[in-house]
Tab-separated table of C-alpha atoms in Angstrom:
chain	number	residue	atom	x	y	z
W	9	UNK	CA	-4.934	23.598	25.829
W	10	UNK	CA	-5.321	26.474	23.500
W	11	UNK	CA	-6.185	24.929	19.724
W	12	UNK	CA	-4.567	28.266	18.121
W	13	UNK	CA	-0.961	26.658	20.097
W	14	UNK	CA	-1.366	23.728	17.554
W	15	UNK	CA	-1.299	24.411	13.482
W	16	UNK	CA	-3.019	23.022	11.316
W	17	UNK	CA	-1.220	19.512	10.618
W	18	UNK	CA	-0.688	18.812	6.816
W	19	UNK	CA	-2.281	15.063	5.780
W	20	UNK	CA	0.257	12.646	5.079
W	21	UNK	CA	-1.275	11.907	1.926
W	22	UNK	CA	-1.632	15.510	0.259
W	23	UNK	CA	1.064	15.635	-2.681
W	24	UNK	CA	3.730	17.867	-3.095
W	25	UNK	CA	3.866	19.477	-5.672
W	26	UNK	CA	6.874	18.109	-7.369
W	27	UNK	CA	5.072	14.627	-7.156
W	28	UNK	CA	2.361	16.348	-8.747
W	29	UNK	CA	4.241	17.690	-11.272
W	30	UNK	CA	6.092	14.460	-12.262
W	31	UNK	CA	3.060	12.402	-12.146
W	32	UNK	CA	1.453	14.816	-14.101
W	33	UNK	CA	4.424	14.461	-16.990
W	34	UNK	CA	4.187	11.002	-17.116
W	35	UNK	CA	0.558	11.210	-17.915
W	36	UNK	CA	0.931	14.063	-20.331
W	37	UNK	CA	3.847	11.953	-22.415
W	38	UNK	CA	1.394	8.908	-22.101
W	39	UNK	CA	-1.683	10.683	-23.523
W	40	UNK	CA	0.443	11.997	-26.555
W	41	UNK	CA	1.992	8.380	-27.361
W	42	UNK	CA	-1.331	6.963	-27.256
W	43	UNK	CA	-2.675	9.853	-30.327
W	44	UNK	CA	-0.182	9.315	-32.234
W	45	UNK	CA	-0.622	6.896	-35.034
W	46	UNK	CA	0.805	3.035	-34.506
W	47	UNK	CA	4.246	3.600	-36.600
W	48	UNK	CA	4.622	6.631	-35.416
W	49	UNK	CA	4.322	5.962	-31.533
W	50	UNK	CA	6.656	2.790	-31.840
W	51	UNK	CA	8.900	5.388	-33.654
W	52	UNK	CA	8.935	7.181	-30.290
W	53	UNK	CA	9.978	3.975	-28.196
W	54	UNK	CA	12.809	3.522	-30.744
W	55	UNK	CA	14.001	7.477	-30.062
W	56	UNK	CA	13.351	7.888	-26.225
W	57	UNK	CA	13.170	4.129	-25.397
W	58	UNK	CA	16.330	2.421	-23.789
W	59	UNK	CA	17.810	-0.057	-26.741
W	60	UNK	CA	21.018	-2.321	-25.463
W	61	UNK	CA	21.527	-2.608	-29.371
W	62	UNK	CA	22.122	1.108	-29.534
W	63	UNK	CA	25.565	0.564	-28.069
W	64	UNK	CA	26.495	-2.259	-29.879
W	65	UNK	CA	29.962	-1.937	-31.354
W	66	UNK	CA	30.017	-5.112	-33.599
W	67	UNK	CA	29.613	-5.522	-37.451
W	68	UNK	CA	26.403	-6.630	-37.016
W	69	UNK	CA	25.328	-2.944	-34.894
W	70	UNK	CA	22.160	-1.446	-36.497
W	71	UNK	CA	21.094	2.370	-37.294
W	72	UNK	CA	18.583	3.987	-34.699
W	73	UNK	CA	16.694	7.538	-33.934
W	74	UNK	CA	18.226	10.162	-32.645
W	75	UNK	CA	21.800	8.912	-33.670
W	76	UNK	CA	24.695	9.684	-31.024
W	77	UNK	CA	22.089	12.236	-28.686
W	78	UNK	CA	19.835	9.046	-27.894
W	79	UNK	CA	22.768	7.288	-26.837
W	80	UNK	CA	22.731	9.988	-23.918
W	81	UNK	CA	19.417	11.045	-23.352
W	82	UNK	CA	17.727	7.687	-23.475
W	83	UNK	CA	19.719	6.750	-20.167
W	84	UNK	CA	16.843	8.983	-18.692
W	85	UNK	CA	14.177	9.137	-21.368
W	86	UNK	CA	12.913	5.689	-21.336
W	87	UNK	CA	11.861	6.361	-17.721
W	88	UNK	CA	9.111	8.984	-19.171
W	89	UNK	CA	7.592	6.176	-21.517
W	90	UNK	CA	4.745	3.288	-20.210
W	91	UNK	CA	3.442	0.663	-22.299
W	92	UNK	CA	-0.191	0.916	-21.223
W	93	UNK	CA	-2.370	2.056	-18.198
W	94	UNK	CA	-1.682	-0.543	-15.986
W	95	UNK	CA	1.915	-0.427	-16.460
W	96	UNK	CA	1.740	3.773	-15.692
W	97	UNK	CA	-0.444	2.912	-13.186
W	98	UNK	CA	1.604	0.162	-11.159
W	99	UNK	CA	4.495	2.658	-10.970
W	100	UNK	CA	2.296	5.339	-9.743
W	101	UNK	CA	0.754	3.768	-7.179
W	102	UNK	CA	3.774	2.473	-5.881
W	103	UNK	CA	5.347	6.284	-5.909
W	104	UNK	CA	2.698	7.424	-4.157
W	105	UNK	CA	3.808	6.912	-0.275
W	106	UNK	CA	7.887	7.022	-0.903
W	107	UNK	CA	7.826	9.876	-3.714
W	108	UNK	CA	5.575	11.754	-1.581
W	109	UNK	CA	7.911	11.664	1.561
W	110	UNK	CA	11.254	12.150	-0.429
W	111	UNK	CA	9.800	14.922	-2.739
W	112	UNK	CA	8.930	16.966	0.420
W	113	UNK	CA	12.333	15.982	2.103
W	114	UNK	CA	14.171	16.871	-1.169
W	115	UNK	CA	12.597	19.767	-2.437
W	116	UNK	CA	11.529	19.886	-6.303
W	117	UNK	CA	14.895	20.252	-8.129
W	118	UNK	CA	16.731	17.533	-6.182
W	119	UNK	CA	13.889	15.098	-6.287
W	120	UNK	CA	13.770	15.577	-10.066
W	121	UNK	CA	17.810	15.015	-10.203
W	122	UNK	CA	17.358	11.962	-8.668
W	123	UNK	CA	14.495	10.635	-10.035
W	124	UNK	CA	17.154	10.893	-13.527
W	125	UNK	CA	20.325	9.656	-11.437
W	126	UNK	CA	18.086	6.482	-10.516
W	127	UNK	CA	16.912	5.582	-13.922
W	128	UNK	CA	20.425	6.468	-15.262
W	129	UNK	CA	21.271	3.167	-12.680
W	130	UNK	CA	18.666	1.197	-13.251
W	131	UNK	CA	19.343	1.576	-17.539
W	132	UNK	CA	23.145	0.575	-17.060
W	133	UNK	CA	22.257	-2.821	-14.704
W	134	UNK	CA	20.156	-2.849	-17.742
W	135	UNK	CA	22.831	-2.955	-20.286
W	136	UNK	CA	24.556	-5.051	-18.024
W	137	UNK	CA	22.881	-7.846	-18.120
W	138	UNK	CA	21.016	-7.337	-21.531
W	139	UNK	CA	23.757	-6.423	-24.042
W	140	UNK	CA	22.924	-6.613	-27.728
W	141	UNK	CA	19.350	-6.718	-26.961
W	142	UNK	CA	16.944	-5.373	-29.601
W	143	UNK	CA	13.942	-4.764	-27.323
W	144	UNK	CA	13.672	-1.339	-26.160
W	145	UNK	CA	12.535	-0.954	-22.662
W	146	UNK	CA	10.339	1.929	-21.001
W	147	UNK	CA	8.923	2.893	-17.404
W	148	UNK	CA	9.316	4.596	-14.658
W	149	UNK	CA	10.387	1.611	-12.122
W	150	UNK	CA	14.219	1.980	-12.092
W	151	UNK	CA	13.105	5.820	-10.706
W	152	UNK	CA	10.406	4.444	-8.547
W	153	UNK	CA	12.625	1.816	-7.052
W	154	UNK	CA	15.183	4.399	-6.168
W	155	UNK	CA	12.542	6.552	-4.200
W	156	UNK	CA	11.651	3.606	-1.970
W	157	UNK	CA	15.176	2.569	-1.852
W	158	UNK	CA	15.560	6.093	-0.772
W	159	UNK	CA	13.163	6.400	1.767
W	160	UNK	CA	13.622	3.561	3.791
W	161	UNK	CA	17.072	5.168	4.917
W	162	UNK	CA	14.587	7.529	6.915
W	163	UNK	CA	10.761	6.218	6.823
W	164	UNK	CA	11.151	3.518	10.468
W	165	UNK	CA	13.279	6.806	12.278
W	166	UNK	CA	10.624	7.613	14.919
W	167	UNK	CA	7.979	10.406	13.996
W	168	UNK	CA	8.752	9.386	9.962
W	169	UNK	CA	5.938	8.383	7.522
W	170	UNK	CA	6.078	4.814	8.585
W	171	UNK	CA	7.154	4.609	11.976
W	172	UNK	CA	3.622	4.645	15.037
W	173	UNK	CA	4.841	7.926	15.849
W	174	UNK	CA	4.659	10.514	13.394
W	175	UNK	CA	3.482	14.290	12.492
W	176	UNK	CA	2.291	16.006	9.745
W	177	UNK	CA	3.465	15.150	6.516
W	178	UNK	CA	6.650	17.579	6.098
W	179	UNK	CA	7.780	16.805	9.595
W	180	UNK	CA	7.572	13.092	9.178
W	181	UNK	CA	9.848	13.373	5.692
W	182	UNK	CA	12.423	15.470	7.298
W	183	UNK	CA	13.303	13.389	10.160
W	184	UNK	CA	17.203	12.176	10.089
W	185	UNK	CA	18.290	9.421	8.268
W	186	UNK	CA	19.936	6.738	9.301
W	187	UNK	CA	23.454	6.114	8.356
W	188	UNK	CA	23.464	3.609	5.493
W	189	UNK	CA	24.968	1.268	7.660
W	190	UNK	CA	22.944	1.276	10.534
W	191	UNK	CA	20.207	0.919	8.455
W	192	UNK	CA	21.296	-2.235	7.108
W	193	UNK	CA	21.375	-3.611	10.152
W	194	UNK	CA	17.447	-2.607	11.011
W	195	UNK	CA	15.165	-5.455	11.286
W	196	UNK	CA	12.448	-3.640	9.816
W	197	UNK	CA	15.082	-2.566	6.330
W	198	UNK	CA	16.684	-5.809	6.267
W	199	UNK	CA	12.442	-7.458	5.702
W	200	UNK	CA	11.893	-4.307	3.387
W	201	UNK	CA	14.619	-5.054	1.139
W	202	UNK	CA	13.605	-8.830	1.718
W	203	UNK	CA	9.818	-8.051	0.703
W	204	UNK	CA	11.191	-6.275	-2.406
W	205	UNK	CA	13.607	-8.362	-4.258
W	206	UNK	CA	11.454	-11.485	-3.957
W	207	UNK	CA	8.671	-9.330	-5.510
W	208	UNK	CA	11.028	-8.027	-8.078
W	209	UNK	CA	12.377	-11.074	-8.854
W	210	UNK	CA	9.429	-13.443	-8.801
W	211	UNK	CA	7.037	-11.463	-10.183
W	212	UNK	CA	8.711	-8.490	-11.607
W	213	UNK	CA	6.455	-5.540	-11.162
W	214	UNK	CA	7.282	-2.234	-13.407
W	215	UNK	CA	9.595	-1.900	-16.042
W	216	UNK	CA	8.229	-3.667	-19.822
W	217	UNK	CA	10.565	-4.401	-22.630
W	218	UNK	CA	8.662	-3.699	-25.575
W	219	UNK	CA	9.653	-6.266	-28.248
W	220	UNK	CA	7.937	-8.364	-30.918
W	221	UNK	CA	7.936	-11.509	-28.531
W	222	UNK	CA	6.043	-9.518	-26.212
W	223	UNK	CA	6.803	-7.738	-22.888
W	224	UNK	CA	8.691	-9.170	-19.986
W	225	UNK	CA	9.903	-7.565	-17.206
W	226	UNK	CA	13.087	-5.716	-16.949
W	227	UNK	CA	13.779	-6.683	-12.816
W	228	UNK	CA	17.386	-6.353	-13.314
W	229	UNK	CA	16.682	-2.101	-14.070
W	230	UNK	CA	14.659	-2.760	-10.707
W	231	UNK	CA	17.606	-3.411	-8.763
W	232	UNK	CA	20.201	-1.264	-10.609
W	233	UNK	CA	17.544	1.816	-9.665
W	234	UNK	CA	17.122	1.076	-6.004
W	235	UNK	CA	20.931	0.357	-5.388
W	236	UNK	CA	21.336	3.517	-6.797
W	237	UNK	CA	18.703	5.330	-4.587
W	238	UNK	CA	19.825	3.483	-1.821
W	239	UNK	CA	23.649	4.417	-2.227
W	240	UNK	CA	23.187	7.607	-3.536
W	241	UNK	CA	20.969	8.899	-1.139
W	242	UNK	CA	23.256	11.402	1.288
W	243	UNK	CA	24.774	12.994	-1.986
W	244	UNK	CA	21.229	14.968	-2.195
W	245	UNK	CA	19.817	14.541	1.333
W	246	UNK	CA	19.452	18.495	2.244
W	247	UNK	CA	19.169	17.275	6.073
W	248	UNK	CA	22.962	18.015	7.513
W	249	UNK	CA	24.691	15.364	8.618
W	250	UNK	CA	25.133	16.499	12.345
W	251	UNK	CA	21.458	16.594	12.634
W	252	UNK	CA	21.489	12.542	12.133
W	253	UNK	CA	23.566	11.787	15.169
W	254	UNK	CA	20.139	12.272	17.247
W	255	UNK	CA	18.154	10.370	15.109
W	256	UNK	CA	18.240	7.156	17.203
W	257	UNK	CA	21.078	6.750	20.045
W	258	UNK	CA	24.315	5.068	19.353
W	259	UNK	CA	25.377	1.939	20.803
W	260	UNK	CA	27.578	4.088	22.665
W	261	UNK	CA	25.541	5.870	24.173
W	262	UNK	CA	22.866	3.019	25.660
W	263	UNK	CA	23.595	2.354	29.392
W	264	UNK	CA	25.336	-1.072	30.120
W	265	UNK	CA	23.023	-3.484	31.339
W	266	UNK	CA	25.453	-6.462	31.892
C-alpha cells in the first residue's frame, strides 16, 4: 500500500487548542491570586467566588463585592478560581482525556459555552443544597464534570477515544453520539456513572469551599455539573442528528435469532 494514501494521523493526546487556551486561563488567574497580597486575594474569592449567602433574602443577609453583578457573574466565575496546586491540578488532569475529545468535537466557542452552562449547574445544585452558607466555593469541577458527563454520550461508540477501535484524535471525537437514552442503558455508561458518583461522593474530588473551618468538598456542584453536561449535551453537539442513527444499529434493525 502506498504510505502517501494514508495522512498523517493526529495523536490522541495532542490538545486542541481551546483546551489549551482554557487550561492556560486557569493557570494565568491562579498565578495572579497567588501575587496578590493575603487580604487582597481572599478579597477576590469574596468577588468572583460562589457565596450561597449572597442570595440570602433574610434580615440577617450580609453586604458582599461586586453588589448585584456578582450575583450573576459568580454563577460562572467561581469556576476560574482554585485554592492551591493540587486542587488546579486534580481538575486538570481529569480534563485532560474528556476536554480534549469534546473541545475538538465542539469547536472553541461552544466548548467554552458549555464549560459556563456546566458550572452555571453545578453552582445552583450548589445553592440547593447549601443555602445561607457563608463559605465561598471555587474550582473548575462542576465544568470538568460536565465534560466527562459529556463525553461518555459518545467516547464507547466504536472508533471514539475510548472504544478498541479508534482513529486519530479528531475522528475519534466526532463519531455519533448515542441517544441519551440508549446510552443509559450501556453497560459500559451505566459502570461510568457508577465509578463516578461513588468517587464523588466518598471521596469528593474537585470543588473546595474556602471557609474559616477549612475546605471540604463541594460534591453536590459535582453532580449538578455533570447532570447538566449530561442533559445538555445535544443542545451544542454540532454532529446532526441524522448522522447518529448509524452510530450503532437499532434493535430494529438486528436479525431475529429466536
Amino acid at each position: 500500500m502506498d504510505p502517501s494514501e494514508n495522512p498523517p494521523r493526529e495523536p490522541l493526546l495532542t490538545l486542541p487548542g481551546a483546551l489549551t487556551a482554557y487550561i492556560g486561563l486557569l493557570a494565568v488567574i491562579h498565578l495572579i491570586r497567588v501575587l496578590l497580597p493575603v487580604d487582597l486575594e481572599y478579597w477576590t474569592i469574596e468577588l468572583f467566588g460562589f457565596i450561597p449567602k449572597r442570595y440570602d433574602q433574610t434580615l440577617l443577609s450580609m453586604p458582599f463585592p461586586g453588589g448585584t453583578g456578582a450575583e450573576i457573574w459568580t454563577f460562572v466565575t467561581y469556576s476560574l478560581l482554585h485554592a492551591n496546586l493540587s486542587h488546579i491540578g486534580f481538575n486538570i488532569l481529569w480534563l485532560l482525556p474528556f476536554g480534549s475529545a469534546l473541545a475538538r468535537r465542539f469547536g472553541a466557542v461552544r466548548f467554552f459555552l458549555f464549560m459556563a452552562v456546566t458550572a452555571i449547574g453545578g453552582a445552583a445544585a450548589h445553592l440547593v443544597t447549601h443555602a445561607h452558607e457563608l463559605a465561598p466555593m471555587i474550582g473548575a469541577s462542576a465544568s470538568v464534570s460536565g465534560a466527562m458527563a459529556a463525553a461518555i454520550r459518545f467516547a464507547f461508540v466504536r472508533g471514539s477515544f475510548l472504544s478498541f477501535n479508534r482513529g486519530d484524535a479528531d475522528e475519534a471525537a466526532r463519531v455519533p453520539a448515542q441517544p441519551l437514552f440508549r446510552a443509559l442503558r450501556d453497560t459500559r455508561v451505566i459502570g461510568f456513572l457508577a465509578v463516578w458518583f461513588g468517587v464523588n461522593i466518598i471521596f469528593g474530588m474537585g470543588s473546595i469551599a474556602v471557609g474559616s473551618e477549612g475546605a471540604t468538598v463541594a460534591w453536590q456542584a459535582h453532580i449538578g455539573g455533570f447532570a447538566a453536561g449530561l442533559l445538555l449535551f445535544s443542545l451544542f453537539d454540532p454532529i446532526p442528528r441524522a448522522q447518529r442513527t448509524h452510530s450503532e444499529p437499532s434493535s430494529s434493525d438486528m436479525p431475529d435469532l429466536r
